[in-house]
Structure formats: structure tokens, C-alpha cells
Tab-separated table of C-alpha atoms and ligand atoms in Angstrom:
chain	number	residue	atom	x	y	z
A	14	MET	CA	7.475	2.750	19.856
A	15	SER	CA	6.668	4.032	23.372
A	16	GLU	CA	3.880	2.559	25.474
A	17	PRO	CA	0.447	4.185	25.011
A	18	VAL	CA	-0.899	6.322	27.868
A	19	LEU	CA	-4.387	4.984	27.130
A	20	ARG	CA	-5.164	1.521	25.825
A	21	VAL	CA	-8.813	0.633	25.137
A	22	GLN	CA	-9.354	-3.086	24.577
A	23	ASP	CA	-12.566	-4.655	23.277
A	24	LEU	CA	-14.679	-2.099	25.167
A	25	ALA	CA	-18.441	-2.629	25.122
A	26	VAL	CA	-21.389	-0.747	26.610
A	27	HIS	CA	-24.713	-2.554	26.243
A	28	TYR	CA	-27.972	-1.189	27.654
A	29	GLU	CA	-31.067	-3.196	28.357
A	30	THR	CA	-34.345	-1.455	27.624
A	31	SER	CA	-37.910	-2.701	27.731
A	32	GLU	CA	-40.752	-1.905	25.381
A	33	GLY	CA	-44.422	-2.799	25.082
A	34	GLY	CA	-47.276	-2.609	27.608
A	35	LEU	CA	-47.544	-3.971	31.135
A	36	LEU	CA	-48.621	-7.443	30.001
A	37	ARG	CA	-46.337	-7.897	27.013
A	38	GLN	CA	-43.001	-6.401	27.852
A	39	ARG	CA	-40.057	-7.202	25.651
A	40	GLN	CA	-36.438	-6.765	26.729
A	41	ARG	CA	-34.102	-5.381	24.090
A	42	ILE	CA	-30.396	-4.766	24.170
A	43	ILE	CA	-28.840	-1.728	22.564
A	44	ARG	CA	-25.157	-2.212	21.766
A	45	ALA	CA	-24.048	1.420	21.967
A	46	VAL	CA	-20.361	0.465	22.004
A	47	ASN	CA	-19.606	-3.023	20.799
A	48	GLY	CA	-15.960	-4.002	21.028
A	49	VAL	CA	-13.837	-0.876	20.444
A	50	SER	CA	-10.032	-1.073	20.664
A	51	PHE	CA	-7.377	1.609	20.161
A	52	ASP	CA	-4.219	3.074	21.692
A	53	LEU	CA	-3.508	6.726	22.468
A	54	PHE	CA	0.049	7.971	22.953
A	55	ALA	CA	1.409	10.857	25.038
A	56	GLY	CA	0.915	14.174	23.256
A	57	GLU	CA	-1.186	12.568	20.510
A	58	THR	CA	-4.600	13.670	19.232
A	59	LEU	CA	-6.999	10.966	18.099
A	60	GLY	CA	-10.031	12.172	16.143
A	61	VAL	CA	-13.148	10.004	16.540
A	62	VAL	CA	-15.731	10.341	13.775
A	63	GLY	CA	-19.043	8.730	12.883
A	64	GLU	CA	-22.721	9.439	12.255
A	65	SER	CA	-25.127	10.239	15.109
A	66	GLY	CA	-25.883	7.125	17.127
A	67	CYS	CA	-22.617	5.346	16.313
A	68	GLY	CA	-21.545	5.317	19.985
A	69	LYS	CA	-18.908	8.106	20.052
A	70	SER	CA	-20.225	9.914	23.127
A	71	THR	CA	-20.928	6.672	24.993
A	72	LEU	CA	-17.349	5.622	24.280
A	73	ALA	CA	-16.095	8.913	25.800
A	74	ARG	CA	-18.146	8.387	28.938
A	75	ALA	CA	-17.103	4.739	29.218
A	76	ILE	CA	-13.410	5.706	29.097
A	77	LEU	CA	-13.954	8.174	31.944
A	78	GLY	CA	-15.967	5.649	33.963
A	79	LEU	CA	-19.140	7.755	33.738
A	80	VAL	CA	-21.160	4.816	32.348
A	81	LYS	CA	-20.946	1.137	33.244
A	82	THR	CA	-19.055	-1.017	30.781
A	83	SER	CA	-20.272	-4.482	29.733
A	84	ARG	CA	-16.881	-5.914	28.819
A	85	GLY	CA	-13.350	-4.905	27.900
A	86	ARG	CA	-10.634	-2.848	29.566
A	87	VAL	CA	-9.604	0.805	29.765
A	88	LEU	CA	-5.919	0.881	30.676
A	89	TRP	CA	-4.801	4.345	31.786
A	90	MET	CA	-1.020	4.375	32.370
A	91	GLY	CA	-1.259	0.598	32.588
A	92	GLN	CA	-4.029	0.549	35.229
A	93	ASP	CA	-7.429	-0.909	34.346
A	94	LEU	CA	-10.036	1.750	35.217
A	95	THR	CA	-12.989	-0.610	34.718
A	96	VAL	CA	-12.150	-2.536	37.926
A	97	LEU	CA	-11.557	0.469	40.214
A	98	ASP	CA	-13.973	1.399	42.999
A	99	GLU	CA	-15.741	4.773	42.837
A	100	GLU	CA	-13.255	6.601	45.103
A	101	SER	CA	-10.163	5.384	43.231
A	102	LEU	CA	-11.821	6.288	39.933
A	103	ARG	CA	-12.674	9.758	41.230
A	104	LYS	CA	-9.005	10.360	42.060
A	105	LYS	CA	-7.990	9.257	38.566
A	106	ARG	CA	-10.395	11.791	37.034
A	107	LYS	CA	-7.985	14.534	38.006
A	108	GLU	CA	-5.830	13.298	35.153
A	109	MET	CA	-8.666	12.893	32.628
A	110	GLN	CA	-11.163	15.656	31.880
A	111	ILE	CA	-13.957	16.237	29.392
A	112	VAL	CA	-15.119	19.233	27.343
A	113	PHE	CA	-18.803	19.007	26.429
A	114	GLN	CA	-20.720	19.765	23.259
A	115	ASP	CA	-23.110	22.488	24.422
A	116	PRO	CA	-20.915	25.153	26.018
A	117	LEU	CA	-23.693	27.151	27.692
A	118	ALA	CA	-25.657	24.142	28.981
A	119	SER	CA	-22.516	22.588	30.473
A	120	LEU	CA	-21.843	25.631	32.719
A	121	ASN	CA	-23.794	26.298	35.923
A	122	PRO	CA	-25.807	29.500	35.178
A	123	ARG	CA	-25.783	30.533	38.867
A	124	MET	CA	-22.008	30.510	39.226
A	125	THR	CA	-19.564	33.218	38.198
A	126	VAL	CA	-16.808	32.304	35.758
A	127	ARG	CA	-14.322	32.484	38.642
A	128	ASP	CA	-16.270	29.852	40.622
A	129	ILE	CA	-16.881	27.650	37.558
A	130	ILE	CA	-13.164	27.412	36.802
A	131	ALA	CA	-12.147	27.130	40.482
A	132	GLU	CA	-14.690	24.440	41.439
A	133	PRO	CA	-12.560	21.393	40.464
A	134	LEU	CA	-9.676	22.810	42.554
A	135	TRP	CA	-11.884	23.123	45.662
A	136	THR	CA	-13.266	19.616	45.046
A	137	PHE	CA	-9.901	17.879	44.757
A	138	TYR	CA	-7.848	20.137	47.067
A	139	PRO	CA	-10.264	21.388	49.773
A	140	LYS	CA	-7.415	22.904	51.840
A	141	ILE	CA	-5.897	24.875	48.975
A	142	ALA	CA	-5.188	28.571	49.738
A	143	ARG	CA	-7.539	31.146	48.192
A	144	VAL	CA	-4.674	33.143	46.770
A	145	GLN	CA	-3.387	30.051	44.967
A	146	VAL	CA	-6.828	29.385	43.475
A	147	GLU	CA	-7.131	32.990	42.303
A	148	GLU	CA	-3.717	32.859	40.674
A	149	ARG	CA	-4.506	29.579	38.917
A	150	VAL	CA	-7.935	30.755	37.713
A	151	ARG	CA	-6.488	33.991	36.304
A	152	GLY	CA	-3.761	31.992	34.590
A	153	MET	CA	-6.375	29.742	33.003
A	154	MET	CA	-8.417	32.738	31.768
A	155	LYS	CA	-5.337	34.126	30.054
A	156	MET	CA	-4.401	30.757	28.595
A	157	VAL	CA	-7.798	30.351	26.869
A	158	GLY	CA	-7.920	33.942	25.589
A	159	LEU	CA	-10.304	35.519	28.130
A	160	LEU	CA	-9.734	38.623	30.268
A	161	PRO	CA	-9.303	38.554	34.063
A	162	ASN	CA	-11.841	41.402	34.370
A	163	GLN	CA	-14.519	38.963	33.094
A	164	LEU	CA	-14.145	36.704	36.149
A	165	ASN	CA	-17.198	38.022	38.003
A	166	ARG	CA	-19.571	37.563	35.077
A	167	TYR	CA	-22.090	34.774	34.553
A	168	PRO	CA	-22.235	32.322	31.603
A	169	HIS	CA	-25.220	34.022	29.932
A	170	GLU	CA	-23.093	37.175	29.487
A	171	PHE	CA	-20.748	35.310	27.101
A	172	SER	CA	-21.002	34.142	23.493
A	173	GLY	CA	-21.020	30.409	22.626
A	174	GLY	CA	-17.329	30.480	21.714
A	175	GLN	CA	-16.421	32.275	24.956
A	176	CYS	CA	-18.468	29.745	26.967
A	177	GLN	CA	-16.500	26.940	25.309
A	178	ARG	CA	-13.267	28.705	26.303
A	179	ILE	CA	-14.540	28.761	29.899
A	180	GLY	CA	-15.321	25.013	29.631
A	181	ILE	CA	-11.790	24.385	28.376
A	182	ALA	CA	-10.281	26.468	31.210
A	183	ARG	CA	-12.276	24.435	33.732
A	184	ALA	CA	-11.124	21.173	32.142
A	185	LEU	CA	-7.472	22.304	32.269
A	186	VAL	CA	-7.376	23.777	35.763
A	187	LEU	CA	-6.355	20.468	37.400
A	188	ASN	CA	-3.499	20.020	34.963
A	189	PRO	CA	-4.837	16.813	33.380
A	190	LYS	CA	-2.900	14.572	31.001
A	191	LEU	CA	-5.913	13.601	28.858
A	192	ILE	CA	-8.795	15.737	27.589
A	193	ILE	CA	-11.763	14.191	25.822
A	194	CYS	CA	-13.554	16.774	23.687
A	195	ASP	CA	-17.051	15.505	22.933
A	196	GLU	CA	-18.182	17.414	19.830
A	197	PRO	CA	-16.832	20.672	21.322
A	198	VAL	CA	-17.524	22.802	18.243
A	199	SER	CA	-20.680	21.333	16.710
A	200	ALA	CA	-22.914	23.940	18.420
A	201	LEU	CA	-20.760	26.852	17.206
A	202	ASP	CA	-20.643	28.957	14.013
A	203	VAL	CA	-18.059	27.839	11.456
A	204	SER	CA	-15.743	30.842	12.046
A	205	ILE	CA	-15.817	30.249	15.819
A	206	GLN	CA	-15.258	26.508	15.281
A	207	ALA	CA	-11.889	27.261	13.678
A	208	GLN	CA	-10.875	29.495	16.605
A	209	ILE	CA	-11.702	26.824	19.190
A	210	ILE	CA	-9.951	24.087	17.184
A	211	ASN	CA	-6.852	26.292	16.894
A	212	LEU	CA	-6.969	27.025	20.622
A	213	LEU	CA	-7.194	23.318	21.476
A	214	ARG	CA	-4.377	22.508	19.084
A	215	ASP	CA	-2.126	25.185	20.621
A	216	LEU	CA	-2.935	24.079	24.170
A	217	GLN	CA	-2.365	20.444	23.275
A	218	ARG	CA	1.122	21.211	21.949
A	219	LYS	CA	2.045	23.610	24.743
A	220	LEU	CA	0.889	21.327	27.558
A	221	GLN	CA	1.775	18.043	25.822
A	222	LEU	CA	-1.785	16.813	26.369
A	223	SER	CA	-3.230	13.654	24.902
A	224	LEU	CA	-6.509	14.518	23.228
A	225	ILE	CA	-9.518	12.565	21.997
A	226	PHE	CA	-11.520	14.865	19.719
A	227	ILE	CA	-15.002	13.615	18.810
A	228	ALA	CA	-16.981	14.978	15.843
A	229	HIS	CA	-19.545	13.740	13.332
A	230	ASP	CA	-17.729	15.374	10.439
A	231	LEU	CA	-14.347	14.337	9.050
A	232	SER	CA	-13.522	17.894	7.983
A	233	VAL	CA	-13.704	19.066	11.619
A	234	VAL	CA	-11.176	16.578	13.026
A	235	ARG	CA	-8.721	16.852	10.146
A	236	HIS	CA	-6.652	19.813	11.314
A	237	ILE	CA	-6.296	18.707	14.892
A	238	SER	CA	-5.781	14.933	14.635
A	239	ASP	CA	-2.604	12.871	14.334
A	240	ARG	CA	-4.720	9.768	13.756
A	241	VAL	CA	-8.454	9.268	13.183
A	242	MET	CA	-10.772	6.462	14.261
A	243	VAL	CA	-13.965	5.995	12.246
A	244	MET	CA	-16.866	4.419	14.167
A	245	TYR	CA	-19.980	2.707	12.857
A	246	LEU	CA	-22.724	1.024	14.899
A	247	GLY	CA	-20.602	0.892	18.039
A	248	ARG	CA	-17.451	-0.483	16.387
A	249	GLY	CA	-14.177	0.926	15.097
A	250	MET	CA	-14.035	0.513	11.307
A	251	GLU	CA	-10.641	2.113	10.718
A	252	VAL	CA	-7.912	3.735	12.800
A	253	ALA	CA	-5.368	5.433	10.560
A	254	ARG	CA	-2.840	8.241	10.295
A	255	GLN	CA	-4.631	11.455	9.427
A	256	GLU	CA	-2.920	12.093	6.104
A	257	ALA	CA	-3.349	8.504	4.893
A	258	LEU	CA	-7.009	8.344	5.877
A	259	TYR	CA	-8.039	11.305	3.718
A	260	ARG	CA	-5.934	10.303	0.700
A	261	LYS	CA	-6.371	6.547	0.649
A	262	PRO	CA	-9.041	5.292	3.043
A	263	LEU	CA	-8.899	1.587	3.830
A	264	HIS	CA	-12.566	1.084	4.667
A	265	PRO	CA	-15.520	1.698	2.302
A	266	TYR	CA	-17.345	3.586	5.070
A	267	THR	CA	-14.407	5.979	5.556
A	268	SER	CA	-14.259	6.491	1.812
A	269	ALA	CA	-17.975	7.373	1.773
A	270	LEU	CA	-17.505	9.855	4.642
A	271	VAL	CA	-14.584	11.583	2.900
A	272	LYS	CA	-16.640	11.894	-0.278
A	273	ALA	CA	-19.629	13.209	1.685
A	274	VAL	CA	-17.774	16.230	3.119
A	275	PRO	CA	-19.415	19.290	1.490
A	276	VAL	CA	-16.965	21.227	-0.690
A	277	PRO	CA	-17.249	24.857	-1.773
A	278	ASP	CA	-15.535	24.346	-5.168
A	279	PRO	CA	-18.168	23.095	-7.707
A	280	ARG	CA	-15.479	21.554	-9.976
A	281	VAL	CA	-14.238	19.397	-7.099
A	282	ALA	CA	-17.816	18.589	-6.074
A	283	ARG	CA	-18.613	17.428	-9.628
A	284	ALA	CA	-15.484	15.272	-9.737
A	285	ARG	CA	-16.627	13.323	-6.748
A	286	VAL	CA	-18.510	10.057	-7.144
A	287	GLU	CA	-21.591	9.150	-5.133
A	288	THR	CA	-21.058	7.970	-1.567
A	289	GLY	CA	-22.555	4.614	-2.495
A	290	PHE	CA	-25.029	4.567	0.430
A	291	THR	CA	-28.226	2.887	-0.626
A	292	GLU	CA	-29.730	2.419	2.851
A	293	ASP	CA	-29.995	4.352	6.140
A	294	MET	CA	-27.795	3.296	9.031
A	295	PRO	CA	-29.400	0.222	10.656
A	296	SER	CA	-30.770	0.588	14.201
A	297	PRO	CA	-28.286	-0.212	16.984
A	298	PHE	CA	-31.199	-2.293	18.424
A	299	ASP	CA	-30.975	-4.562	15.440
A	300	PRO	CA	-27.509	-4.478	13.874
A	301	PRO	CA	-27.014	-6.716	10.831
A	302	ASP	CA	-25.141	-10.005	11.059
A	303	GLY	CA	-21.656	-10.147	9.629
A	304	CYS	CA	-20.010	-6.837	8.774
A	305	PRO	CA	-22.142	-4.075	10.371
A	306	PHE	CA	-21.681	-1.949	7.218
A	307	HIS	CA	-22.734	-4.631	4.725
A	308	THR	CA	-26.287	-3.286	4.194
A	309	ARG	CA	-24.837	-0.032	2.793
A	310	CYS	CA	-21.563	-1.175	1.310
A	311	PRO	CA	-21.149	-1.081	-2.503
A	312	TYR	CA	-18.426	-3.762	-2.283
A	313	VAL	CA	-20.381	-6.344	-0.271
A	314	VAL	CA	-19.805	-10.065	-1.011
A	315	LYS	CA	-21.322	-13.177	0.536
A	316	ARG	CA	-18.642	-13.463	3.246
A	317	CYS	CA	-19.474	-9.953	4.506
A	318	GLN	CA	-23.013	-11.076	5.409
A	319	LEU	CA	-21.762	-13.996	7.462
A	320	GLU	CA	-18.533	-12.993	9.216
A	321	VAL	CA	-17.809	-9.957	11.381
A	322	PRO	CA	-14.483	-8.559	10.134
A	323	ALA	CA	-11.980	-8.175	12.983
A	324	LEU	CA	-10.127	-4.865	13.391
A	325	ARG	CA	-6.661	-5.880	12.197
A	326	ARG	CA	-3.347	-4.109	11.816
A	327	LEU	CA	-1.890	-3.649	8.336
A	328	PRO	CA	1.876	-3.497	7.675
A	329	GLU	CA	1.844	0.353	7.533
A	330	GLY	CA	0.545	0.394	11.118
A	331	ASP	CA	-3.050	1.471	10.363
A	332	TRP	CA	-6.039	-0.631	11.442
A	333	VAL	CA	-9.103	-1.702	9.466
A	334	ALA	CA	-12.155	-3.936	9.901
A	335	CYS	CA	-12.961	-5.016	6.335
A	336	HIS	CA	-12.541	-8.433	4.693
A	337	ARG	CA	-11.584	-6.819	1.391
A	338	ALA	CA	-9.277	-3.996	2.549
A	339	GLU	CA	-6.229	-5.256	0.617
A	340	GLU	CA	-7.999	-5.751	-2.709
A	341	LEU	CA	-10.003	-2.475	-2.803
A	342	ASP	CA	-8.393	0.728	-4.029
A	343	LEU	CA	-10.350	3.550	-2.412
A	344	SER	CA	-7.881	6.336	-3.222
A	345	ILE	CA	-9.360	9.850	-3.301
A	346	SER	CA	-8.130	12.368	-5.885
A	347	ARG	CA	-5.585	14.873	-4.548
A	348	GLU	CA	-7.991	17.836	-5.073
A	349	ALA	CA	-10.942	16.142	-3.389
A	350	ALA	CA	-8.816	14.909	-0.473
A	351	ALA	CA	-7.463	18.428	0.054
A	352	GLU	CA	-11.030	19.791	0.316
A	353	ALA	CA	-12.270	17.143	2.781
B	422	SF4	FE1	-17.935	-3.821	2.705
B	422	SF4	FE2	-17.521	-6.405	3.116
B	422	SF4	FE3	-15.648	-4.657	3.781
B	422	SF4	FE4	-17.903	-4.795	5.183
B	422	SF4	S1	-16.349	-6.378	5.012
B	422	SF4	S2	-16.898	-2.948	4.488
B	422	SF4	S3	-19.378	-5.235	3.578
B	422	SF4	S4	-16.391	-5.093	1.711
């Protein structure tokens, strides 16, 4: 197999916060990302899924060097980004861009669409000719399905879906090799979500981009991902091929997420078993010892409370962090898997 373009190894982001009054302050550590590892290959899309607070967005920012990491490495084309100085990292960002969750809030309301899309070009190539910028910006508008006669408008004149197209055009204007989409459709209506996912999928294929697509819902990442990583309390629980993950999850948490996807067909909904969650997700301030999922897992045994399961590779090439992965059969029925 070829070398990955991005290799994330044991990446951690821990924040220190203080609580209490002036006289009795207590320092606490929040482990937002706590030892995440995965590879991403050229032209591949990795979906990243997990509940709110599991560390998905912090992971995205840590990969791009937008937050300080506590340990681990981010190898982009073999170069460790976590040891670069600010200027070297800034240059690397040309190759790695991000699309944000809230399309309107992520665009400067005082700038025209032309200036929003052109800004990264002026920043990285200050001597670039105006005519070249105009040509590139118009090309980007066309590529994302917007009209050149909309270039002089402001973000508030566009719908949410159109604003996200502008955000995508801005992210693509520097010709990056990696795009991280941080919940790019969660603020949009369902019908618009499908349009944006299709657009990203087409662009990814056409431009041979590597994509990390973050969402809190497995059904959203399904149609765009080659592989999916499931996160829980700052850790990767499973990294598996898309088709395998929905049909035969390896981790009890993944299985619960697949079963929790709402389905329109009542017969399929009835055929599903309960997710098995008996507790809320523990606080990242106070994660449980042993397996982080053990307080909610229906298959917990004594070992799970004592030992953190390592993320390990199975013979099929998928990865899982569960002591009992080989002995559990978490297969999902064909009908239910198709609906997830
Ligand atoms: Fe459940 Fe134990 Fe596996 Fe954790 S290690 S997911 S508690 S069976």
C-alpha cells in the first residue's frame, strides 16, 4: 500500500482550566483529544463521527496547528507539523484548508464574495496579478455552482447552502491537497445537506483531494467516506472501511451509533434493538478508568474497568479499541444497515 499523505500518531490536546473562588482554586485538566492515531491516503475521504464533546473539532484544529498539542505527531507528507515554527506552519497551510460548520458566521459580512474568495490568494501571493485573481475567483464560483454575476454581493444576500459553497470555494482557491470539513452540513436543511455532500464528493474526485469529513451523525458521513473513524471521549474507538462499519461494526459504541440513526421505515425501526446506553457520556473532565466506554457498554467485563484497550489493527485492516472485539458479533441486519 502507498504511504499516507497524513499520519496522526498518538495525538493529544489537554487543556488546563481552573475552578472555584479566589481562595480555593482547583486546577483541572480536560483531555479533549487523548491519543488519536490514524492514516489518511491521497484521494481518500475519512469520516470522523462522535457525540458532541468527543473531541472531533479539537482534533481538526490540532491537525492544522490551530491549537497547541500536548503530545503526539502530525506527519504531513512525512514532515512533523507539531515541531514547526509559526512561519513554516503558515506556509504549510496552503496545502491544508478547513471548511467550517456555520457557513454565514465563517464569512466576513463586510466583504464581497469576490474578496472573500480572493483573500487567501492575496495573503499567500501578495504580488499576484489582479487579472489572475479574477480568473481564479470566477473559476472557483463556477466550480462550486455559483454564478459570476453574484461576485459583488455580500454573504447576507445568500442562503445557508450558498454561503457554504462560498466557504468551499475559498478553501479550494489555493489548490490545497487536504480539506478538513468540520460539520459542514449540520447547520443546513436536510435537502441542502445532500447537495453540499454531493458537491464535496464530486470536487474530491475531480481534484483528487484528501478529505476529513466531521459529523455527529453516522448517516451524514456514509455517502462520502471511504473509511470512518468513530471517536469517544477524545479517543478513536474504531477506524474501519465504510461498508464494513455499517454492516458489522467492531466496537459496541459504533454498533450503538448505527442503531441510533433515525429511520423513516417503521418496520425497520421496530426491528432494531435498543442502543444499550444506560448512562450519559461521562464528562471529559473526569473520564472513567479502563475503557472510556465501559460505563455505557452492555458487554462490559471486569478487565474493561481496569485496562484501557489499545487501538489495534485486525487482519482485515480495520482498527478497533475493544478487549472483546473478536468474540462479539455486532452484525446489523441488511435492512437496518442500508437505512443507517
Ligand atoms: Fe465494552 Fe469492554 Fe469493549 Fe470497552 S473494552 S467497548 S467496555 S467490551
